[in-house]
Coordinates of C-alpha atoms and ligand atoms in Angstrom, one line a residue:
X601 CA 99.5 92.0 99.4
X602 CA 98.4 89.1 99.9
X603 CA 94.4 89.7 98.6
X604 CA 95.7 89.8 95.3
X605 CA 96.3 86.1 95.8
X606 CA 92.7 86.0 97.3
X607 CA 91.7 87.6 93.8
X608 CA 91.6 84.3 91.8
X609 CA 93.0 83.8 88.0
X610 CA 89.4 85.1 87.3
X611 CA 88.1 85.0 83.7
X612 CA 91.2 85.0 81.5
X613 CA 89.8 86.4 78.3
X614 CA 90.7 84.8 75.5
X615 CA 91.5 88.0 73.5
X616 CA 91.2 91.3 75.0
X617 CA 92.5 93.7 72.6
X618 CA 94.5 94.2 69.3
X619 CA 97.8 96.1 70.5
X620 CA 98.2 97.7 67.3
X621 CA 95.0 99.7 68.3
X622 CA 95.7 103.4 69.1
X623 CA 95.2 104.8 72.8
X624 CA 93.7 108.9 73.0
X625 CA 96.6 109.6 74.9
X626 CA 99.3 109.3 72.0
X627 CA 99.6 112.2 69.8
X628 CA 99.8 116.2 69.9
X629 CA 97.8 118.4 67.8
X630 CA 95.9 117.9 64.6
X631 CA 96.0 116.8 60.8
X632 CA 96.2 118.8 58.3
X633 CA 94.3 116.8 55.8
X634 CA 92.8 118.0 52.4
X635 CA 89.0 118.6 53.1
X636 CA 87.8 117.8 49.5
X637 CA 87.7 114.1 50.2
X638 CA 86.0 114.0 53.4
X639 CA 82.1 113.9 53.0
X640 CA 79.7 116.2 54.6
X641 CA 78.3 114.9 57.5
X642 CA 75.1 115.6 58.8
X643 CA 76.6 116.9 61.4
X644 CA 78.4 119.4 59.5
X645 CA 75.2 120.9 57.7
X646 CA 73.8 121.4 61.1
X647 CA 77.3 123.4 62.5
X648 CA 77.2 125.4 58.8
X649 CA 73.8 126.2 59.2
X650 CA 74.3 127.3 63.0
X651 CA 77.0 129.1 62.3
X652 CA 75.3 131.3 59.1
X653 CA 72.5 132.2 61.8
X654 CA 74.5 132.9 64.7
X655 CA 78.4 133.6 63.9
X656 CA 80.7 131.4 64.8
X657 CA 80.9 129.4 67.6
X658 CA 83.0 128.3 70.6
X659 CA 85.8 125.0 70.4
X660 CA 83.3 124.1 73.5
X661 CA 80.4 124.6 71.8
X662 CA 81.5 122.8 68.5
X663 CA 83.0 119.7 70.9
X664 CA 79.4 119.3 72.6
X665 CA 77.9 119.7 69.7
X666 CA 79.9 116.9 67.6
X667 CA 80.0 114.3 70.6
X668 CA 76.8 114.8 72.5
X669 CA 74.1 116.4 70.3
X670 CA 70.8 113.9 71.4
X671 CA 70.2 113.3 67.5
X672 CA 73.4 113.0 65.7
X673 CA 76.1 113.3 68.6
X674 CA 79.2 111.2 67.8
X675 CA 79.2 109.0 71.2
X676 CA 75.1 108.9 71.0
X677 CA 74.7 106.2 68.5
X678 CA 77.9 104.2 68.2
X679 CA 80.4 102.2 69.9
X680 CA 83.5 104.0 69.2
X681 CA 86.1 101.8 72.0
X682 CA 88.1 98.6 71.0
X683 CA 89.5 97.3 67.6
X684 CA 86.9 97.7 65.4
X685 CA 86.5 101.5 66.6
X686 CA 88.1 104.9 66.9
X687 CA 90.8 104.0 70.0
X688 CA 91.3 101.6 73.0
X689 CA 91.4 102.4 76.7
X690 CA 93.2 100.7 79.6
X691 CA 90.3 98.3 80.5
X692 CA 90.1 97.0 77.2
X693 CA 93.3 96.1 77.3
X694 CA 93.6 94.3 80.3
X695 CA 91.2 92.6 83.2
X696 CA 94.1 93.5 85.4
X697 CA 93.7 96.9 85.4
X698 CA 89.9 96.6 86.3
X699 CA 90.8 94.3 89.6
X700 CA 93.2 96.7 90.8
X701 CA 90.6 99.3 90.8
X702 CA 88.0 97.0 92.5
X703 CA 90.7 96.7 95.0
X704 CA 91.1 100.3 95.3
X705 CA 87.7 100.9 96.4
X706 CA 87.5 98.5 98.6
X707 CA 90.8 99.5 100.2
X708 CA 89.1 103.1 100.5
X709 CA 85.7 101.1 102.2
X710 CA 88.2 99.4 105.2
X711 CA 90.2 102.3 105.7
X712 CA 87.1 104.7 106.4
X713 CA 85.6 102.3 108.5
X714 CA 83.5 99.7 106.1
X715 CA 80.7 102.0 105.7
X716 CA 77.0 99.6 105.9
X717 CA 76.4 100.5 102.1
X718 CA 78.2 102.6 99.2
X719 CA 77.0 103.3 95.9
X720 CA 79.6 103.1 93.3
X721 CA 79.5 105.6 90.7
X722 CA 81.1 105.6 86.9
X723 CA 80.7 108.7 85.2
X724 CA 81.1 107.4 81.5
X725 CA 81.5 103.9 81.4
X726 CA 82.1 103.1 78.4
X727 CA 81.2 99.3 77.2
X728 CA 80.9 98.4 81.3
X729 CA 84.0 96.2 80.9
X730 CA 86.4 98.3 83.9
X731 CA 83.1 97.7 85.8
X732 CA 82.7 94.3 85.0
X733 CA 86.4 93.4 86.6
X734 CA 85.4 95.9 89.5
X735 CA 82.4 93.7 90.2
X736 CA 83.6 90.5 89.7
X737 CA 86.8 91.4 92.4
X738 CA 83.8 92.5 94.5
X739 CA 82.5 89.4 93.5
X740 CA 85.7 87.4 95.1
X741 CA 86.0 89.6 98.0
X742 CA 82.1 88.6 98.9
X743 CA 83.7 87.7 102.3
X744 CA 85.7 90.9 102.8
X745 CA 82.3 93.1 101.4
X746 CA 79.9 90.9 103.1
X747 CA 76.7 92.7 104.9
X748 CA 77.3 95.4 102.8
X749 CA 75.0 97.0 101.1
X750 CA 76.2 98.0 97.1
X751 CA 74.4 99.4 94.5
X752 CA 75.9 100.6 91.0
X753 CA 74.9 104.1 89.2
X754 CA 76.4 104.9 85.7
X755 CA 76.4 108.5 84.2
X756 CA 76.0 108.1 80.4
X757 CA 74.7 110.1 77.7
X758 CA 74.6 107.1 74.8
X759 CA 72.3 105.3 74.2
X760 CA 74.2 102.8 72.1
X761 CA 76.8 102.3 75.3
X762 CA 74.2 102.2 77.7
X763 CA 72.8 99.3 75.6
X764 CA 76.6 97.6 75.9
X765 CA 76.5 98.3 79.2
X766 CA 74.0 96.5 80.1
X767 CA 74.4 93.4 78.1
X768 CA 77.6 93.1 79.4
X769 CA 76.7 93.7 83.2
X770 CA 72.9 92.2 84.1
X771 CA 71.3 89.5 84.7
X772 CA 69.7 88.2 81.4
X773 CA 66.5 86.5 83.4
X774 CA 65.7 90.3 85.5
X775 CA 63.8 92.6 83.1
X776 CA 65.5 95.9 82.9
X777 CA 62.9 99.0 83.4
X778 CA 63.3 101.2 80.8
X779 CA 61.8 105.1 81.2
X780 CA 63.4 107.9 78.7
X781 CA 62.1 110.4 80.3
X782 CA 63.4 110.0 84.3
X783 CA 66.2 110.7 85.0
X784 CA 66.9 107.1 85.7
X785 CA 66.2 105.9 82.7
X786 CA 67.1 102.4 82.7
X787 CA 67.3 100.0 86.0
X788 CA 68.8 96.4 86.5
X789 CA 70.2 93.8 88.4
X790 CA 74.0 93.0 87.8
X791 CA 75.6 89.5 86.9
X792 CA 76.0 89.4 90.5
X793 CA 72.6 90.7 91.9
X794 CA 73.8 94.3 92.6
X795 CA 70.8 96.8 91.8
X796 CA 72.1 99.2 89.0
X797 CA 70.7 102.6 87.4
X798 CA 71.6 104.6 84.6
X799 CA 71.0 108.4 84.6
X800 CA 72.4 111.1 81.7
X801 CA 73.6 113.8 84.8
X802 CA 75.7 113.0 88.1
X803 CA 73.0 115.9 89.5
X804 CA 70.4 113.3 89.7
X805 CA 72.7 110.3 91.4
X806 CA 71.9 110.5 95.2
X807 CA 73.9 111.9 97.1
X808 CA 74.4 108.8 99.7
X809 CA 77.9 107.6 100.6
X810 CA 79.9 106.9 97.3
X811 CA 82.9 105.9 95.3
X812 CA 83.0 107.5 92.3
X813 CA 85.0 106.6 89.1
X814 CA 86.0 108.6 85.8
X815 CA 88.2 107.2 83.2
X816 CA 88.9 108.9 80.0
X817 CA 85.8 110.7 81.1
X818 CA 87.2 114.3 81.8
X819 CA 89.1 114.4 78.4
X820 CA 85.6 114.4 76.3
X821 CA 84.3 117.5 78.0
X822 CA 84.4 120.8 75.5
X823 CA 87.1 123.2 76.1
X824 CA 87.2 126.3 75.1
X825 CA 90.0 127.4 73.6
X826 CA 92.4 130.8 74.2
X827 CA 95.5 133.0 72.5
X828 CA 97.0 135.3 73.9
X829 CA 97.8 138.2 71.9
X830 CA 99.4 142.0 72.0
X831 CA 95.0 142.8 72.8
X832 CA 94.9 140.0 75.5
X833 CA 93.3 136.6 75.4
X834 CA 91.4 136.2 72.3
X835 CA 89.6 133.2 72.3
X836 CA 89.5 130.8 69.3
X837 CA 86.2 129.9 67.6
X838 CA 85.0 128.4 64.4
X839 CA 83.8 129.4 61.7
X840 CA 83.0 128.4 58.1
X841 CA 86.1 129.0 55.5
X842 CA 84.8 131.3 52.7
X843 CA 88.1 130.3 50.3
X844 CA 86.7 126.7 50.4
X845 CA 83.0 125.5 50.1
X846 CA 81.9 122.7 53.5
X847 CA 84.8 123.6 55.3
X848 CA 85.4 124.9 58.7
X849 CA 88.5 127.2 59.7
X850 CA 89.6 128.2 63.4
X851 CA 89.7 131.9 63.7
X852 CA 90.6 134.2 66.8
X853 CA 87.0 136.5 68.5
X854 CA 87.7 140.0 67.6
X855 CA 87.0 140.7 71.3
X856 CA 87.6 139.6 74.9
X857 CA 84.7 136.7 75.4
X858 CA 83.2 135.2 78.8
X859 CA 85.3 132.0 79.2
X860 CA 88.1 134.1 79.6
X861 CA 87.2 134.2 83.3
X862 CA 88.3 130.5 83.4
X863 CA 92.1 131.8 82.7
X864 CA 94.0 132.0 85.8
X865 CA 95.2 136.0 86.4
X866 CA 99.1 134.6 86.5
X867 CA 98.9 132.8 83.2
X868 CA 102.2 132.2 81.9
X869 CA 101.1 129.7 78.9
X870 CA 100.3 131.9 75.6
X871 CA 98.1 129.5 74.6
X872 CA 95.3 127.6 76.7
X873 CA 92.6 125.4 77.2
X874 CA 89.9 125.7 79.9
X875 CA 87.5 123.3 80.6
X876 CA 84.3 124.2 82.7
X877 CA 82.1 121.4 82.5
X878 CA 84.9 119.6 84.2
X879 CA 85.2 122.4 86.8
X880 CA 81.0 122.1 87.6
X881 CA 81.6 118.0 87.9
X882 CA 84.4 118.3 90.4
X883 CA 82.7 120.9 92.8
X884 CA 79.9 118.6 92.8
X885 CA 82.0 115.6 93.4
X886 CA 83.8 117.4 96.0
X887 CA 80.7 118.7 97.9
X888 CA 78.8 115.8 97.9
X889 CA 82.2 113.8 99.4
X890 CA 82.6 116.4 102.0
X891 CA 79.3 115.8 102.9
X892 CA 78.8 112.0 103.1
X893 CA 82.3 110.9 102.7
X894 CA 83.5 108.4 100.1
X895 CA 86.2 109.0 97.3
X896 CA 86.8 109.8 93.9
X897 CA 89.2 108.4 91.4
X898 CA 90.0 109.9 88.4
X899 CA 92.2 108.6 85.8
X900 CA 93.1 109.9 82.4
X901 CA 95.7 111.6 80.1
X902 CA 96.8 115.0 81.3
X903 CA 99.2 117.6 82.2
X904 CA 99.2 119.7 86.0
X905 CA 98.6 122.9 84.0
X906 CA 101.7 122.7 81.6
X907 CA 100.4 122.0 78.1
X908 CA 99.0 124.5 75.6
X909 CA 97.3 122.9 72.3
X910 CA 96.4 118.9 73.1
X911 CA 92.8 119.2 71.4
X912 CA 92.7 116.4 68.7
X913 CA 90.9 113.7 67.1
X914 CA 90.4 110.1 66.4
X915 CA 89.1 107.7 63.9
X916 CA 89.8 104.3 63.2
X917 CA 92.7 104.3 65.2
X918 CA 94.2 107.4 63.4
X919 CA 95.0 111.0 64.0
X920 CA 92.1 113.0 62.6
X921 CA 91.4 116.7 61.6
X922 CA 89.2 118.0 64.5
X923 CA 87.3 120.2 62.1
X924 CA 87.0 117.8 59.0
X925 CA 83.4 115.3 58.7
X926 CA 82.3 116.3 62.4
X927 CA 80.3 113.5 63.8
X928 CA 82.1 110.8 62.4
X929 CA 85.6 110.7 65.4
X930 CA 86.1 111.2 68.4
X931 CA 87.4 114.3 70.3
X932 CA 89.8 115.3 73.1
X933 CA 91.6 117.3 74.9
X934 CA 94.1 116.4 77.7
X935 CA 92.9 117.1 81.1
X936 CA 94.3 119.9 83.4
X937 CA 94.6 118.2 86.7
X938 CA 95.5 121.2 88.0
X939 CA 92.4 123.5 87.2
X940 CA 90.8 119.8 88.4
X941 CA 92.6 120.7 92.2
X942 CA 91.8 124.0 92.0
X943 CA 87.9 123.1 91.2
X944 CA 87.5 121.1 94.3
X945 CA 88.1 124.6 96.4
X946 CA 89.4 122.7 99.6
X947 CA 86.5 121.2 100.5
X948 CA 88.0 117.6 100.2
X949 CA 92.0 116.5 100.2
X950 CA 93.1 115.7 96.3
X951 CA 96.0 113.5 95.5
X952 CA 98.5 113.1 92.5
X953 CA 98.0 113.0 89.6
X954 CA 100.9 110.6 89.3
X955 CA 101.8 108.3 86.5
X956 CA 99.9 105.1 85.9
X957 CA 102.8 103.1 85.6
X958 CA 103.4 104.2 89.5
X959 CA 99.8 104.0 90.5
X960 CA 99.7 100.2 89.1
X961 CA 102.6 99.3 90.6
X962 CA 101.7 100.7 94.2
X963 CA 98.2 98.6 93.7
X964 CA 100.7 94.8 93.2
X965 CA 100.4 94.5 89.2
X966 CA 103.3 92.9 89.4
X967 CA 101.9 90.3 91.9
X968 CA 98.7 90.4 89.8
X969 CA 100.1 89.3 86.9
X970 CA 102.2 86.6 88.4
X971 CA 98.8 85.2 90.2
X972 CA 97.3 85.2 86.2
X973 CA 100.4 84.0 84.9
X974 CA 101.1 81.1 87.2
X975 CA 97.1 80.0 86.8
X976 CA 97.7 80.3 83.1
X977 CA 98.9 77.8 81.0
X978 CA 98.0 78.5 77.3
X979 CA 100.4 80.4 75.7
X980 CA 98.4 82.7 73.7
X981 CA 97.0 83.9 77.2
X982 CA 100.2 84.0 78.6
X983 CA 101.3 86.7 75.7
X984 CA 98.3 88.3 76.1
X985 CA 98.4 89.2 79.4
X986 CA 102.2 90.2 79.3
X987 CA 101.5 92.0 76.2
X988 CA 98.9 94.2 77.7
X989 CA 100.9 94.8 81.1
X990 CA 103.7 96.3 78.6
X991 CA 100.8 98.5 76.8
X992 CA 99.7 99.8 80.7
X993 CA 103.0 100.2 82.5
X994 CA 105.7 100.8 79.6
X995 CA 107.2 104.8 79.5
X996 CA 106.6 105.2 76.5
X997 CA 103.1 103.3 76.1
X998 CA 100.8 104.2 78.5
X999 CA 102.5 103.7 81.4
X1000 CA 103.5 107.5 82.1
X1001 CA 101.4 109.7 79.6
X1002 CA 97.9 107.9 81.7
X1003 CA 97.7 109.8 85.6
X1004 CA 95.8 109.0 88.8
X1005 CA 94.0 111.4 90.6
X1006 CA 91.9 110.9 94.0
X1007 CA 89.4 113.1 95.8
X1008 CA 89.1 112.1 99.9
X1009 CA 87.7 114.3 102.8
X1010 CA 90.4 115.3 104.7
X1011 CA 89.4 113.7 107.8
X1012 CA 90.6 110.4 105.2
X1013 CA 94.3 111.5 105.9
X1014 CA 94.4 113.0 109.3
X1015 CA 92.7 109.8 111.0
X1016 CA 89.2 110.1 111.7
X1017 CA 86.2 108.2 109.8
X1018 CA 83.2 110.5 108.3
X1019 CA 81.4 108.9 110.7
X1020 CA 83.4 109.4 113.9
X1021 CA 83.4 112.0 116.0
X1022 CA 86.6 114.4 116.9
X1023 CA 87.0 112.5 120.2
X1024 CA 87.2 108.6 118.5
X1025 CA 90.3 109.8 116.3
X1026 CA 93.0 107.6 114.7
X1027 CA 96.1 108.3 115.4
X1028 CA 97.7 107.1 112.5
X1029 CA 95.6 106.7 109.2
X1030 CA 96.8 103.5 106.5
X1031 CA 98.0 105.6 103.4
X1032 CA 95.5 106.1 100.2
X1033 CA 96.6 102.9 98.2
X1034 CA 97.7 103.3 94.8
X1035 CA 99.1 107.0 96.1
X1036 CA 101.4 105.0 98.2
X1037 CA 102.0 101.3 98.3
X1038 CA 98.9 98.9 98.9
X1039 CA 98.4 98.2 103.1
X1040 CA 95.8 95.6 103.2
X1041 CA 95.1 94.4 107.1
Ligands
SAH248 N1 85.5 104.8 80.7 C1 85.4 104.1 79.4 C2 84.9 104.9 78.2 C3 85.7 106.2 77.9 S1 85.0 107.0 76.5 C4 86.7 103.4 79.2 O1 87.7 103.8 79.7 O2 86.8 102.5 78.4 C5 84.0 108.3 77.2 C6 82.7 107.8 77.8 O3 82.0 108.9 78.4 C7 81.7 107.1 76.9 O4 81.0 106.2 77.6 C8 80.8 108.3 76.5 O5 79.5 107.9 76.1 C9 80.7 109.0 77.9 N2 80.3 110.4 77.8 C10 80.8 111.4 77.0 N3 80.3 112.6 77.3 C11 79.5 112.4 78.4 C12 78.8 113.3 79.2 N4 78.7 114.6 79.0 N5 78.1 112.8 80.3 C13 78.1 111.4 80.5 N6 78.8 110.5 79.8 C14 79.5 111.0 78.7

């Protein structure tokens, strides 16, 4: 344990986060708010006018729509995360989460034989800050990571974010290039001279040896929606409510519809959510670390293939209406870490998802936040940091509705490198940290 000591106090920020801010992970199901006082989005004309050419359309296709659309897409053109904004994650909350990530990885890095280079990957990073307490634990273990050769590569489909991003991570002096039409289109240097790209799809990251990252990523992929009923799985779409002018209605397809391969044959649920987008992302993940080894971590809100109706929204740090002035808050769903296993179709080992609260305390928070604490002597900071330990490990905070998920090849737990052949095996292989509690030699 004792690199968390190595880890010093750090930048102690002098205020993180609000804690009366709201998390994604909190509440079930949605509003049921009067429409007439809502306006009508821009976003809503464009869904109304879809749906009068078309008919109506999937939950997926309504979720893409309102998040992502190039033009008007909710996460395009804002920043949504912190106190001023729609809801707070775990990093902005708390540097200690980030460094016990950084740790992670580069627990993952020794135990698989300290690789020459690794490319670390973040697929939706948000406003870069987990990444900025990544890199600057990277930045403490210089002697631990040295000759290594890093580079960074961030999956994001804002352009507002992006532009966070990288104020919060470069170097100020290095020009960023800048083309809109590669699929790389933006290029830096990190804080800490660590060569970083952005691209909009994970298809266009090489595919070199990699760590890859996703938090409160998988929960803003569209799901589509199903009900079973005495005619089978109908699935739920939206449409636009004739009783009441600008406002859309959920209603059930008249007939059986093509996500409804997604549904598992021994369904017991009568109600559903299936999420392929997720399903592509994970058989890529999982191919390319069978291939060229690495990991993947995964963290976010989710159920192992127990919940039924979790799709919801947020604005201002309140419950919204999913269907009520589309554009303007966010969207969710809680992710099915099961479907996630299935996904990966054995072609890498998966582990968890277990609670946060466990994961946390596996990777020395406790010893973290002593480290902080002892270094610390202005009060405010002091409550800060114990305020936000609450807000990630607490029961009934974050602490056991947030999971941890890991992707490894399976040579990772029976004892052999990527790199090694069958006859230089390990005998006994240091457990996955985080999944069991932190070895650090
Ligand atoms: N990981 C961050 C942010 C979570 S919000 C944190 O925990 O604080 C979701 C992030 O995913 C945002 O950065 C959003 O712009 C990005 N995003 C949403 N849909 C995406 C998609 N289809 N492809 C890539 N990034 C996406």
């Amino acid at each position: 344990m004792s690199v968390l000591a190595t880890v010093g106090a750090g930048r102690l920020y002098a205020v993180r986060a609000v804690f009366s801010c709201l998390w994604r992970g909190k509440y079930f199901s949605s509003g049921n708010e009067p429409a007439e006082n809502y306006p009508v989005t821009p976003m809503l004309r464009h869904l109304m006018y879809k749906i009068k050419s078309t008919g109506p359309i999937t939950v997926a296709e309504y979720m893409k729509e309102v998040l992502t659309n190039p033009a008007k897409g909710y996460y395009v053109n804002r920043d949504m995360l912190g106190e001023k904004g729609d809801f707070i994650t775990s990093p902005e909350i708390s540097q200690i989460f980030g460094e016990l990530l950084g740790i992670w990885f580069i627990s993952e890095w020794i135990a698989t034989g300290k690789n020459a280079a690794f490319q670390l990957v973040e697929l939706g990073p948000g406003r870069g800050t987990l990444l900025g307490d990544i890199l600057r634990v990277f930045s403490q273990l210089a002697s631990v990571l040295k000759n290594c050769d890093i580079s960074i590569h961030l999956v994001e489909v804002s352009q507002k974010l992006s532009e966070i991003q990288a104020l919060t991570l470069t170097e100020e002096k290095v020009l960023l290039e800048r083309n809109a039409g590669s699929p790389v289109y933006m290029k830096g240097v990190t804080k800490s001279g660590i060569p970083i790209s952005w691209y909009r799809d994970l298809q266009d990251v090489p595919k070199e040896y990699s760590f890859y990252l996703a938090h409160e990523f998988f929960d803003v992929l569209p799901v589509h929606k199903f009900q079973k009923t005495p005619h089978g799985w109908r699935e739920v779409l939206i449409d636009i409510d004739p009783q009441v002018s600008d406002k859309l209605r959920f209603v059930l397809a008249p007939c059986a519809t093509p996500a409804e391969a997604f549904i598992q044959c021994d369904e017991t649920r009568d109600h559903v959510e299936v999420c392929p987008d997720a399903g592509v992302i994970i058989q890529e993940l999982s191919q390319r670390i069978s291939v060229t080894g690495g990991a993947a971590l995964i963290a976010d809100y989710g159920h192992d293939g127990t919940k039924t109706d979790t799709f919801r929204g947020f604005c201002g740090h309140r419950l919204h209406d999913v269907l009520i002035a589309p554009g303007t808050a966010d969207l969710t769903a809680d992710v099915d870490f099961s479907y996630l296993r299935r996904m990966s179709q054995g072609k890498v080992a998966s582990l968890g998802p277990i609670k946060q609260q466990t994961f946390l305390r596996n990777m020395g928070i406790d010893v973290r936040l002593k480290v902080l604490l002892d270094k610390s002597d202005e009060p405010s900071l002091r409550q800060q940091l114990l305020q936000g330990y609450d807000m990630l490990m607490n029961p009934t905070k974050m602490g056991e509705r947030f999971n941890f998920f890991a992707l490894i090849p399976h040579q990772r737990l029976h004892g052999r490198n990527h790199q090694m052949n069958a006859c230089q095996s390990k005998p006994s292989p240091s457990p996955v940290a985080g999944f069991g509690e932190l070895a650090w030699r």
